[in-house]
PDB file of C-alpha atoms in Angstrom:
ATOM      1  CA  UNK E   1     -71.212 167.096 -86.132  1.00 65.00           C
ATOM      2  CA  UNK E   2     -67.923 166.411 -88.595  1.00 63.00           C
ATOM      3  CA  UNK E   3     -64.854 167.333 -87.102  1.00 75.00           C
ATOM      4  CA  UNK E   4     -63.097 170.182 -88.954  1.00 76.00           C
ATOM      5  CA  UNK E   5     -59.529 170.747 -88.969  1.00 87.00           C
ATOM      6  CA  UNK E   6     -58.367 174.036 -87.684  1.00 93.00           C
ATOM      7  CA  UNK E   7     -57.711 176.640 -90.614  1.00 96.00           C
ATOM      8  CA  UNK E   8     -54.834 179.207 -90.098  1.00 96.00           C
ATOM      9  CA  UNK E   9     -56.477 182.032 -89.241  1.00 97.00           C
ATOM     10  CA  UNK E  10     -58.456 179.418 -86.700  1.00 98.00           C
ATOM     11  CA  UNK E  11     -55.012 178.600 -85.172  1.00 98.00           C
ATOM     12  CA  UNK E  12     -54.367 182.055 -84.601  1.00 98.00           C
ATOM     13  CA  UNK E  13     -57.407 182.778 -83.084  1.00 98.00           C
ATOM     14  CA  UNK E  14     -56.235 180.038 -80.816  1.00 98.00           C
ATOM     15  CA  UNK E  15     -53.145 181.594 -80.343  1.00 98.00           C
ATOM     16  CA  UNK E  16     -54.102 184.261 -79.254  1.00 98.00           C
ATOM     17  CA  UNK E  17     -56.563 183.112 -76.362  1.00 98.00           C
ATOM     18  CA  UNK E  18     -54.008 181.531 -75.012  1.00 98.00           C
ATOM     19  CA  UNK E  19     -51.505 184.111 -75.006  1.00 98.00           C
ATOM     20  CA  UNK E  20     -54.059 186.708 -73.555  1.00 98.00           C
ATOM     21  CA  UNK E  21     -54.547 183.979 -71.031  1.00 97.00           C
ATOM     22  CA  UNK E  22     -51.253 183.360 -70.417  1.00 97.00           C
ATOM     23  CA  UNK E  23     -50.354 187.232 -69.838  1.00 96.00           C
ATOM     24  CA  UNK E  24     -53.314 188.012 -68.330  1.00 95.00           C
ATOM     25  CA  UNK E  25     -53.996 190.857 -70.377  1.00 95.00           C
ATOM     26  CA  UNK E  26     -57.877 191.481 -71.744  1.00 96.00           C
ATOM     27  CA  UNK E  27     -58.599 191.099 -75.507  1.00 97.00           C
ATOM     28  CA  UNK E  28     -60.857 193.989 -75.858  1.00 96.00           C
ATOM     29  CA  UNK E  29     -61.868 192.149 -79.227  1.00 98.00           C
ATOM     30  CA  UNK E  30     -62.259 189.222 -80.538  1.00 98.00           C
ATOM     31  CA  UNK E  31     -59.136 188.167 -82.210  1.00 98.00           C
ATOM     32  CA  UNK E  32     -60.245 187.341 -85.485  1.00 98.00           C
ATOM     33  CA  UNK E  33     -63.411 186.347 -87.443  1.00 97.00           C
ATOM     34  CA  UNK E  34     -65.953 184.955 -85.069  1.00 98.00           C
ATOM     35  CA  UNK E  35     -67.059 180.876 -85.558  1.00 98.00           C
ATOM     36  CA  UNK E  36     -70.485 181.150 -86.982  1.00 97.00           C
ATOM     37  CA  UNK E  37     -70.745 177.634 -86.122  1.00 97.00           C
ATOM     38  CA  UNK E  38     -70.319 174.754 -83.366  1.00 97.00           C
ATOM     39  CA  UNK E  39     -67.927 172.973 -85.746  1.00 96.00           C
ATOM     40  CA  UNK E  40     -65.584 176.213 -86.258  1.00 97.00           C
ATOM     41  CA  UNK E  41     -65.540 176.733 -82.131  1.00 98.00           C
ATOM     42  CA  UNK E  42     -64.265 173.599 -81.701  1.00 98.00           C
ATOM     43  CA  UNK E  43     -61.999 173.680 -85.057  1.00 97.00           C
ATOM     44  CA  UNK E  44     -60.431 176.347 -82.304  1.00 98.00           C
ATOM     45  CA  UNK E  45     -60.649 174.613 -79.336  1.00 98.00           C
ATOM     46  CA  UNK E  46     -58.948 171.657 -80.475  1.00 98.00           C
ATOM     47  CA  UNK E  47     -56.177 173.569 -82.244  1.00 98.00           C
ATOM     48  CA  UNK E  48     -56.261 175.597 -78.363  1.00 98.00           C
ATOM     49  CA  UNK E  49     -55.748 172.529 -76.447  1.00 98.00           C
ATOM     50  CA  UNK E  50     -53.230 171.363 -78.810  1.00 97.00           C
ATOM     51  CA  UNK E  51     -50.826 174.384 -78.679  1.00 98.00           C
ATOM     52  CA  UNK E  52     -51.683 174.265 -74.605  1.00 97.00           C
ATOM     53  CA  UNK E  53     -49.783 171.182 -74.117  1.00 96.00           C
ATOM     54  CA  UNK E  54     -52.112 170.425 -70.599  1.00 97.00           C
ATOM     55  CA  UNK E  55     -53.485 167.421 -69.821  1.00 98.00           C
ATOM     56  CA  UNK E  56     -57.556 167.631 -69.893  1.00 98.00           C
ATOM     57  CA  UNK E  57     -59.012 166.114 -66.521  1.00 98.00           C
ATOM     58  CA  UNK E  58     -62.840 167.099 -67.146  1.00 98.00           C
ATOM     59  CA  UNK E  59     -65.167 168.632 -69.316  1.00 98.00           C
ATOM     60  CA  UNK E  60     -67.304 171.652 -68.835  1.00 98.00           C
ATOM     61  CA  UNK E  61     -70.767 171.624 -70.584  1.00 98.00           C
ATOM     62  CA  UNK E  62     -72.699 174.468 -71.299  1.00 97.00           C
ATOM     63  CA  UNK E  63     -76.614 175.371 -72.023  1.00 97.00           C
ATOM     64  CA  UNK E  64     -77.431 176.625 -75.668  1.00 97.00           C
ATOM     65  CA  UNK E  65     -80.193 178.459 -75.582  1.00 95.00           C
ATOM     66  CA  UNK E  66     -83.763 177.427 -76.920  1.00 95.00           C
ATOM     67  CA  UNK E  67     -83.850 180.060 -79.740  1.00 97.00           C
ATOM     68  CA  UNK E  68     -80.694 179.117 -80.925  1.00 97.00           C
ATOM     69  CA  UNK E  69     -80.289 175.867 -80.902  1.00 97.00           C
ATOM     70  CA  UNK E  70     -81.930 175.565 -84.632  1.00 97.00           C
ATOM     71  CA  UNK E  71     -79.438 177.968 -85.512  1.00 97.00           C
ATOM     72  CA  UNK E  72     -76.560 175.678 -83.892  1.00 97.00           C
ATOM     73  CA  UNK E  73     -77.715 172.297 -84.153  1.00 96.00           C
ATOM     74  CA  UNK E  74     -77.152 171.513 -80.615  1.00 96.00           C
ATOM     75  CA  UNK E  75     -79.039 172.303 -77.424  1.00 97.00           C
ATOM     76  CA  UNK E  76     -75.537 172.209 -75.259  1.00 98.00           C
ATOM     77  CA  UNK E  77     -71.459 173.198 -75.917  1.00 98.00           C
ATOM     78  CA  UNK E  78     -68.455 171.758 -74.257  1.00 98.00           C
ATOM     79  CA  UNK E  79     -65.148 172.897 -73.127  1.00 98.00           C
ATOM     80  CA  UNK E  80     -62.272 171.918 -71.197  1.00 98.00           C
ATOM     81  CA  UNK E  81     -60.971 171.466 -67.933  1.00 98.00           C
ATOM     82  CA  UNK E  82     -57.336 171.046 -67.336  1.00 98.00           C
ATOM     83  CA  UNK E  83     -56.294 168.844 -64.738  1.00 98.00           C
ATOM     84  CA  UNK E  84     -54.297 171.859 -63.177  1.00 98.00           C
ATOM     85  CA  UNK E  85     -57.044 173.824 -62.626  1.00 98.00           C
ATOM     86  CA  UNK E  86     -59.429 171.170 -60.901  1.00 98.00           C
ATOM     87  CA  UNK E  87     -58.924 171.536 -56.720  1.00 97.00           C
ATOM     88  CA  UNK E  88     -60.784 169.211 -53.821  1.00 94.00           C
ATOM     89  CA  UNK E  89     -63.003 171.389 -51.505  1.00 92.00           C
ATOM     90  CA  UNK E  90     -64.870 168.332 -50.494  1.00 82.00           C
ATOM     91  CA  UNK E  91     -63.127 168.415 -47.180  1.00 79.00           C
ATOM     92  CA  UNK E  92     -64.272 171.984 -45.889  1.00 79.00           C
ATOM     93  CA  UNK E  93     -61.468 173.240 -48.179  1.00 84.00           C
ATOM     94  CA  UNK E  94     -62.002 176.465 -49.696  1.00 93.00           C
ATOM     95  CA  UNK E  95     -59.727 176.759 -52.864  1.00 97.00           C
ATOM     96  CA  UNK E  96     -58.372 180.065 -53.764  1.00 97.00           C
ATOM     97  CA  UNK E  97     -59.562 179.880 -57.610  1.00 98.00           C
ATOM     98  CA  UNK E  98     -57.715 183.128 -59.908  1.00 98.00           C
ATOM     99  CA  UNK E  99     -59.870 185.312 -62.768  1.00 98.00           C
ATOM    100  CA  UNK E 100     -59.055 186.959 -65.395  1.00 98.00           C
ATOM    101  CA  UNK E 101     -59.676 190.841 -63.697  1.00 95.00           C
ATOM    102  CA  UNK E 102     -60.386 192.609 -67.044  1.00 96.00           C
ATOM    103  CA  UNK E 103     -61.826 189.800 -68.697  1.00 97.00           C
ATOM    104  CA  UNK E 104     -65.590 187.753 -67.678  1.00 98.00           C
ATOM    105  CA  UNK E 105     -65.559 185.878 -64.352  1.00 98.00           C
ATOM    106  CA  UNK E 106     -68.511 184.262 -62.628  1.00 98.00           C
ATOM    107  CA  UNK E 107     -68.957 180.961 -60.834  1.00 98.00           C
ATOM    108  CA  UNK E 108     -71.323 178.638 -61.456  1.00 98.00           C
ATOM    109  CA  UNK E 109     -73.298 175.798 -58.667  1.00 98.00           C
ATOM    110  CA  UNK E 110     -72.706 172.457 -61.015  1.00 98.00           C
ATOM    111  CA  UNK E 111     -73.112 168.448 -60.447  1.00 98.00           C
ATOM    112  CA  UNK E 112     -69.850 166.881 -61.368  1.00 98.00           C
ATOM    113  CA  UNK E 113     -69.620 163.253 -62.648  1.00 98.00           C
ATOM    114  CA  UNK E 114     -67.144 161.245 -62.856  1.00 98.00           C
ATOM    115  CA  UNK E 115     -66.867 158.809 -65.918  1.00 98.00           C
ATOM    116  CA  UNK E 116     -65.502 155.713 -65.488  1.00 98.00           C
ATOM    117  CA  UNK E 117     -64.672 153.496 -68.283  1.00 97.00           C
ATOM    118  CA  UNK E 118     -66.750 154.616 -70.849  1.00 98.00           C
ATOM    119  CA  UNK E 119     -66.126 152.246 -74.522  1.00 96.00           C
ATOM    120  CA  UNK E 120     -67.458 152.107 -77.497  1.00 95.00           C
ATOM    121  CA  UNK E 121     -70.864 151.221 -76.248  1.00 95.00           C
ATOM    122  CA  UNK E 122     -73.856 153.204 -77.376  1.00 96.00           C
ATOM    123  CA  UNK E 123     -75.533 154.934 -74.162  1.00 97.00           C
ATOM    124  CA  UNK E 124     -79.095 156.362 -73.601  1.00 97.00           C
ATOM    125  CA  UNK E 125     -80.000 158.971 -70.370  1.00 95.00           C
ATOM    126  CA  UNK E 126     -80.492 155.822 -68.375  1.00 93.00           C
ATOM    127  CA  UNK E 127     -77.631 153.602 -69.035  1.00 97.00           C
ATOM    128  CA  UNK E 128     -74.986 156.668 -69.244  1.00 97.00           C
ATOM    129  CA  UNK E 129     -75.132 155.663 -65.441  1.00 95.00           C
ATOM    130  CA  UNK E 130     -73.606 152.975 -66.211  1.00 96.00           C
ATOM    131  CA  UNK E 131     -70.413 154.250 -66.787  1.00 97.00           C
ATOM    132  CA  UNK E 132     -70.099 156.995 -63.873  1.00 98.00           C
ATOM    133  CA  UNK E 133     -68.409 156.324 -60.906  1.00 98.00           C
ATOM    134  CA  UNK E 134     -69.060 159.162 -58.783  1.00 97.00           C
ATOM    135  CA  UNK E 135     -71.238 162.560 -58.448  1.00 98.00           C
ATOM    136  CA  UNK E 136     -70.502 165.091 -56.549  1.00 97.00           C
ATOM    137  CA  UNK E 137     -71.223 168.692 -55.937  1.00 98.00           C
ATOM    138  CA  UNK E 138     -69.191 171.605 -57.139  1.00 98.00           C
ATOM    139  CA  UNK E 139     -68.132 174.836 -58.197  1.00 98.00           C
ATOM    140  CA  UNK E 140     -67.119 175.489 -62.232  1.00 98.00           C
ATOM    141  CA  UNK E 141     -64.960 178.947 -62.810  1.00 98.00           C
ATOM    142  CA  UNK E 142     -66.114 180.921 -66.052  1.00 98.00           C
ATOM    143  CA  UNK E 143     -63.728 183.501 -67.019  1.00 98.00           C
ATOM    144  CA  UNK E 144     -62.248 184.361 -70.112  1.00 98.00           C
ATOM    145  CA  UNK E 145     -59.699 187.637 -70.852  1.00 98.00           C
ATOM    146  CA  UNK E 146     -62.214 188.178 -73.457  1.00 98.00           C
ATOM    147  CA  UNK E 147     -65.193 190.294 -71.290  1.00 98.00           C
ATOM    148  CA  UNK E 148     -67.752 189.749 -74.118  1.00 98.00           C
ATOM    149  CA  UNK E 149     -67.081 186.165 -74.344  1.00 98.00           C
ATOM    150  CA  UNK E 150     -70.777 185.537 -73.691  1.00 96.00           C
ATOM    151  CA  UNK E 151     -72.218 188.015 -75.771  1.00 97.00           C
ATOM    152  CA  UNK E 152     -72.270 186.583 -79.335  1.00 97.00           C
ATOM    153  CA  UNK E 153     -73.691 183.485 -79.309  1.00 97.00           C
ATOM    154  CA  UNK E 154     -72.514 179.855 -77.814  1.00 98.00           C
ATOM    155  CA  UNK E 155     -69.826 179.074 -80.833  1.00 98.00           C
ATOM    156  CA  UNK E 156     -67.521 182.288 -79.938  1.00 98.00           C
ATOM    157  CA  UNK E 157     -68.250 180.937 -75.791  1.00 98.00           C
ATOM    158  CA  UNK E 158     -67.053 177.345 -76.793  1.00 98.00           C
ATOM    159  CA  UNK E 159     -63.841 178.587 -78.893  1.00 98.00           C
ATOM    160  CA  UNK E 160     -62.005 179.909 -75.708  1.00 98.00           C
ATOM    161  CA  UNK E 161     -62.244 176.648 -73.543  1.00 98.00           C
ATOM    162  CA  UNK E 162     -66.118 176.929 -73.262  1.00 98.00           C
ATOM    163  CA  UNK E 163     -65.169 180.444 -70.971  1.00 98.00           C
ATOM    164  CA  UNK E 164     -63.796 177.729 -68.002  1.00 98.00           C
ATOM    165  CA  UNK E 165     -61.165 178.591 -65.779  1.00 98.00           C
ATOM    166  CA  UNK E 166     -61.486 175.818 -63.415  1.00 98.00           C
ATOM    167  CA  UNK E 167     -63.642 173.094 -61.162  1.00 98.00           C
ATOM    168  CA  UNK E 168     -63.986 172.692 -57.348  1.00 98.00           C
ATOM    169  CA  UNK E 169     -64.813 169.360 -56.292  1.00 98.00           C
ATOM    170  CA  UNK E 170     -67.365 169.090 -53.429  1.00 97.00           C
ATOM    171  CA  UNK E 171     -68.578 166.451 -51.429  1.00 96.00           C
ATOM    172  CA  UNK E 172     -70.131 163.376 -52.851  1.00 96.00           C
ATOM    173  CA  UNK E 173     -73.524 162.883 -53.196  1.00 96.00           C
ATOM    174  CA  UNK E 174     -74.599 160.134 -50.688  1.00 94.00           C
ATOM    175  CA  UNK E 175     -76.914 157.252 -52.541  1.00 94.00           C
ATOM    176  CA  UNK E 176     -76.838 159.961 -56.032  1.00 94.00           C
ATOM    177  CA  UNK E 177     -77.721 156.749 -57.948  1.00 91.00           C
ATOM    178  CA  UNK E 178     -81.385 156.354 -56.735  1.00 90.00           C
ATOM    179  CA  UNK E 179     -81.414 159.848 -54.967  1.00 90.00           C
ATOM    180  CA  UNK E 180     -83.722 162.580 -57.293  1.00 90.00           C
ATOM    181  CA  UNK E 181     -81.167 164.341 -58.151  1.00 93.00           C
ATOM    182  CA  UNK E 182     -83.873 166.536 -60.525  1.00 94.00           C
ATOM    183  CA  UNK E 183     -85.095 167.907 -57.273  1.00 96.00           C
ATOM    184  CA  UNK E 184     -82.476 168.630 -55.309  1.00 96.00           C
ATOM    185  CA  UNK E 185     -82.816 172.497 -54.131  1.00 98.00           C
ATOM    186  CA  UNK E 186     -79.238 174.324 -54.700  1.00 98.00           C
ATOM    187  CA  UNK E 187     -78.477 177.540 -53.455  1.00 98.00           C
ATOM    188  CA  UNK E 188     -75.383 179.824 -54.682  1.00 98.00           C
ATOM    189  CA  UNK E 189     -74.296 182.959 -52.056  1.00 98.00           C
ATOM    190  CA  UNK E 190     -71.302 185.398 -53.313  1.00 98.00           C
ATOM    191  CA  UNK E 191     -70.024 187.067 -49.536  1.00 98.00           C
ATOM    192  CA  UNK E 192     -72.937 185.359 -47.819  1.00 97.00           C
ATOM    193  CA  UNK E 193     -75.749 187.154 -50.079  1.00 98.00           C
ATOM    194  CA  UNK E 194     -77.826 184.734 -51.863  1.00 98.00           C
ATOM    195  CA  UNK E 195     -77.802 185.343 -55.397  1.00 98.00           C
ATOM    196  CA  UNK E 196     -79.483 182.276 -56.947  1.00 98.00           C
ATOM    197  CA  UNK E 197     -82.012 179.035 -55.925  1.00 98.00           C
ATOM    198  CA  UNK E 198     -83.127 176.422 -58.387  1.00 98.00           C
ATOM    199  CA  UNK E 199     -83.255 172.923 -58.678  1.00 97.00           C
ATOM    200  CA  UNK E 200     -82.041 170.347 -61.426  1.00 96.00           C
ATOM    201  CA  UNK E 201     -85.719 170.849 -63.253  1.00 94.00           C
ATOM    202  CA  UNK E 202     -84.194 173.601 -65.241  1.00 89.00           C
ATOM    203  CA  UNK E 203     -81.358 171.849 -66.789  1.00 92.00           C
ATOM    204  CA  UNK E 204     -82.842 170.068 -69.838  1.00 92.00           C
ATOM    205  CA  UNK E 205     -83.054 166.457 -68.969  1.00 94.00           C
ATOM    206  CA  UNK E 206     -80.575 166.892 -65.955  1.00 95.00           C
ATOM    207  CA  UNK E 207     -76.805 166.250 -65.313  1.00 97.00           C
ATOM    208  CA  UNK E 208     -76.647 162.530 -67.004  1.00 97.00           C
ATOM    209  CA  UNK E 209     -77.996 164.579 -69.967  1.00 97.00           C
ATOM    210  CA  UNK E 210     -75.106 166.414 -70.049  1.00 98.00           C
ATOM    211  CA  UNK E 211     -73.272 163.103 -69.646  1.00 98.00           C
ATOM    212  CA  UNK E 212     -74.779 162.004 -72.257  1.00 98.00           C
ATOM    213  CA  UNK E 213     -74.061 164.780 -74.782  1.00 98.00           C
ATOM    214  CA  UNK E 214     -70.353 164.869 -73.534  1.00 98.00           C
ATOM    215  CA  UNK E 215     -69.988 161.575 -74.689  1.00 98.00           C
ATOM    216  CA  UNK E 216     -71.676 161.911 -78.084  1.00 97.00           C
ATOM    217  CA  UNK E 217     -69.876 165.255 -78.654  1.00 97.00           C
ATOM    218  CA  UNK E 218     -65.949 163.967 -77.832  1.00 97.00           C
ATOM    219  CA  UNK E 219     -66.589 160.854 -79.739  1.00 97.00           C
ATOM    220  CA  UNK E 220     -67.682 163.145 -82.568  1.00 95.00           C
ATOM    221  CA  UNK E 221     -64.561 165.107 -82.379  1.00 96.00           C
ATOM    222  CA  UNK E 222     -62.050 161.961 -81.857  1.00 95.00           C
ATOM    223  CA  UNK E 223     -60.833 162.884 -78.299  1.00 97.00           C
ATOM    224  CA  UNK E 224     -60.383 159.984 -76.083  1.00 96.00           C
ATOM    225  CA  UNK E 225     -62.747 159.842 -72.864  1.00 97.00           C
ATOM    226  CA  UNK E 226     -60.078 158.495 -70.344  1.00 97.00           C
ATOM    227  CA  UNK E 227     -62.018 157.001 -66.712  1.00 98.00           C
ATOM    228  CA  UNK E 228     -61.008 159.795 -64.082  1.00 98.00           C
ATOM    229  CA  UNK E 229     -62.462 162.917 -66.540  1.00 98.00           C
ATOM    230  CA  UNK E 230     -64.934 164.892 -64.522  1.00 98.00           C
ATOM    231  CA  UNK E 231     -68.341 166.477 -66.258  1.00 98.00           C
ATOM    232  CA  UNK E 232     -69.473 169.174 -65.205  1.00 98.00           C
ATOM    233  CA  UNK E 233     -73.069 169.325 -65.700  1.00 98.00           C
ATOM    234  CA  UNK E 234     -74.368 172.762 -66.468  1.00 98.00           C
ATOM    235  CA  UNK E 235     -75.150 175.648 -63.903  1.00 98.00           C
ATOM    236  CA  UNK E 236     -78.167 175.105 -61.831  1.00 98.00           C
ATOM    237  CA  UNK E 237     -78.774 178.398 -60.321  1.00 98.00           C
ATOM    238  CA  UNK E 238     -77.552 180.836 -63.415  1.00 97.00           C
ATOM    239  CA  UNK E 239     -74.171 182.542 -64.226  1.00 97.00           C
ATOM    240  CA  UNK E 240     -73.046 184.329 -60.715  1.00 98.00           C
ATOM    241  CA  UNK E 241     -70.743 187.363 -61.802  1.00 98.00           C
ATOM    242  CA  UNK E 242     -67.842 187.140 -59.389  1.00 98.00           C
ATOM    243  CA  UNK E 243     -65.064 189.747 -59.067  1.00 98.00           C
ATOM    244  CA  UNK E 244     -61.615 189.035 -56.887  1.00 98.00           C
ATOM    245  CA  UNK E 245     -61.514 189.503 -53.336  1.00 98.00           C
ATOM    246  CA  UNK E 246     -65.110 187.837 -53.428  1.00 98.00           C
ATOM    247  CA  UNK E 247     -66.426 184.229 -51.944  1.00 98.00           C
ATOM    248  CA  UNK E 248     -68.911 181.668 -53.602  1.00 98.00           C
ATOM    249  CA  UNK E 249     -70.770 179.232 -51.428  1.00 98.00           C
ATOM    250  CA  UNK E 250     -72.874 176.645 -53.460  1.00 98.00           C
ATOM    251  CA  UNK E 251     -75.283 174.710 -50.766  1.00 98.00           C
ATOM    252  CA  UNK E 252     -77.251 171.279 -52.557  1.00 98.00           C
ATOM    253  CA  UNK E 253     -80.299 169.921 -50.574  1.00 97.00           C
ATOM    254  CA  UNK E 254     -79.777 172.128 -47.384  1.00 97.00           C
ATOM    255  CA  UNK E 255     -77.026 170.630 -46.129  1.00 96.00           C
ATOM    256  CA  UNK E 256     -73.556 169.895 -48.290  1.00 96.00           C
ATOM    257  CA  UNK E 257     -71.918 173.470 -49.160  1.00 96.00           C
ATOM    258  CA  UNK E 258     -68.775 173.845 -51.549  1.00 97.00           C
ATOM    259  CA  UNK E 259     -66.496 177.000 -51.599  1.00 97.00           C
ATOM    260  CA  UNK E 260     -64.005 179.233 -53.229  1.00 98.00           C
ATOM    261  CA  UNK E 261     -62.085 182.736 -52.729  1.00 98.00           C
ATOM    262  CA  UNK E 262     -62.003 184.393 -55.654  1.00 98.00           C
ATOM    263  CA  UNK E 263     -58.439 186.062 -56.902  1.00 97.00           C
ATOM    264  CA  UNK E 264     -57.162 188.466 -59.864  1.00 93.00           C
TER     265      UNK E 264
END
C-alpha cells in the first residue's frame, strides 16, 4: 500500500466526520464520494486525525472479509484510538463509555496488546512477540454518527476512525506468552443475556496477526509506532449492537470479565 495524500474533497469528507462527531448529530449520508479503496480510507483518516489534533494511544484493527479481500488487497483495516477515549476496567471498574444515539454502536470482546519498542526491524507472527509488552483483555467501542458505516464495504468503515469510539482495558492475561491464547473461550453478555461465544480460532491467524498487520500497515502509511500504543486485535465473538442505557460484559477463559455502561 502507497500512501496517498488527502485530496480536497477527501479533507472534507474528513471534516465532516468529525464535525458530526463533534455535535453529535447523525449523517444520514455519507458525506461525499465513498473511498473505493483502502488507500483513499486512509487518505481520510489521516487527513481526520490531522484536523483532530488528539493524541493516538492505540490502534483498532478490523476483519475484511474473505470475498473482499481480492477486491481490497488486504484481509484486515485499521483505525484509531485516541488516548482520551481508552479507560482501565482491569480493576472491577466499569467505565461509562458514550455512543453516538442516531449513529452505529456495538461493542466488541477484543485482546489488547501492548507494543513496546517496536524499530525498524522486520517481524514475522512469531517474533512480533518480541516487541509486546503486555496482553490483556478488553472491550473496543464501534460507533460512528454515520448508521450505515458498516454497510458498504471495509474502505468507507476505515475512513471514519475504523467506526471506534473507544477501548476498555481489562485484566492482564496471566503467562499470555506461552498460554494458547487461540483457544481461549470468550463470552460477550449485553444486560446479562449472552449474545456471543467463540474462541481466538476465528480470527485469521490470531491477535499477534493483527499485531503484525498493524505494524506493516502504519509503517506503510509513515505514522510513528510509539511503545505504550495499544492493538486491539479484532472481535472474537462478532459485532454486539449496543444501545445507551445498556451493559457489556466480555468473560475470557471462564474466569476474567471486563465491563462497560453504555451512554448517548
Amino acid at each position: 500500500m502507497t500512501k496517498m495524500p488527502a485530496t480536497n474533497e477527501q479533507q472534507n469528507i474528513a471534516k465532516a466526520f468529525l464535525a458530526a462527531r463533534a455535535k453529535k448529530t447523525p449523517l444520514t449520508l455519507y458525506p461525499g464520494a465513498m473511498p473505493e479503496t483502502m488507500g483513499e480510507a486512509y487518505a481520510i483518516q489521516d487527513a481526520a486525525i490531522g484536523f483532530d489534533g488528539r493524541m493516538v494511544g492505540g490502534w483498532k484493527v478490523g476483519r475484511i472479509p474473505a470475498e473482499l479481500v481480492g477486491r481490497y488487497g488486504d484481509n484486515r483495516l485499521a483505525g484509531p484510538i485516541f488516548s482520551d477515549e481508552i479507560f482501565d476496567g482491569g480493576a472491577g471498574e466499569r467505565p461509562v463509555m458514550p455512543v453516538y444515539t442516531d449513529g452505529f454502536a456495538a461493542a466488541e470482546a477484543e485482546v489488547l496488546l501492548c507494543l513496546g519498542d517496536v524499530g525498524t526491524r522486520d517481524y514475522d507472527i512469531d517474533s512480533v512477540r518480541d516487541c509486546i509488552t503486555d496482553a490483556r483483555t478488553g472491550i473496543e467501542i464501534a460507533s460512528s454518527p454515520y448508521p450505515a458505516i458498516n454497510r458498504h464495504g471495509p474502505a468507507v468503515t476505515a475512513s471514519d476512525y475504523g467506526n471506534n469510539k473507544g477501548l476498555i482495558l481489562g485484566p492482564s492475561i496471566p503467562d499470555w506468552r506461552t498460554a494458547d491464547l487461540i483457544r481461549m473461550p470468550v463470552e460477550f453478555f449485553i444486560d446479562d443475556t449472552p449474545v456471543g461465544a467463540a474462541t481466538m480460532e476465528t480470527m485469521l491467524d490470531g491477535p499477534f496477526g493483527s499485531a503484525l498487520f498493524l505494524i506493516r500497515t502504519l509503517r506503510a502509511r509513515g505514522i510513528a509506532i510509539h511503545a505504550g500504543t495499544w492493538v486491539s486485535t479484532g472481535a472474537i465473538t462478532g459485532i454486539h449492537e449496543i444501545r445507551p442505557g445498556q451493559r457489556g460484559d466480555a468473560l475470557f477463559d471462564g474466569k476474567i470479565r471486563v465491563g462497560c455502561t453504555i451512554t448517548g
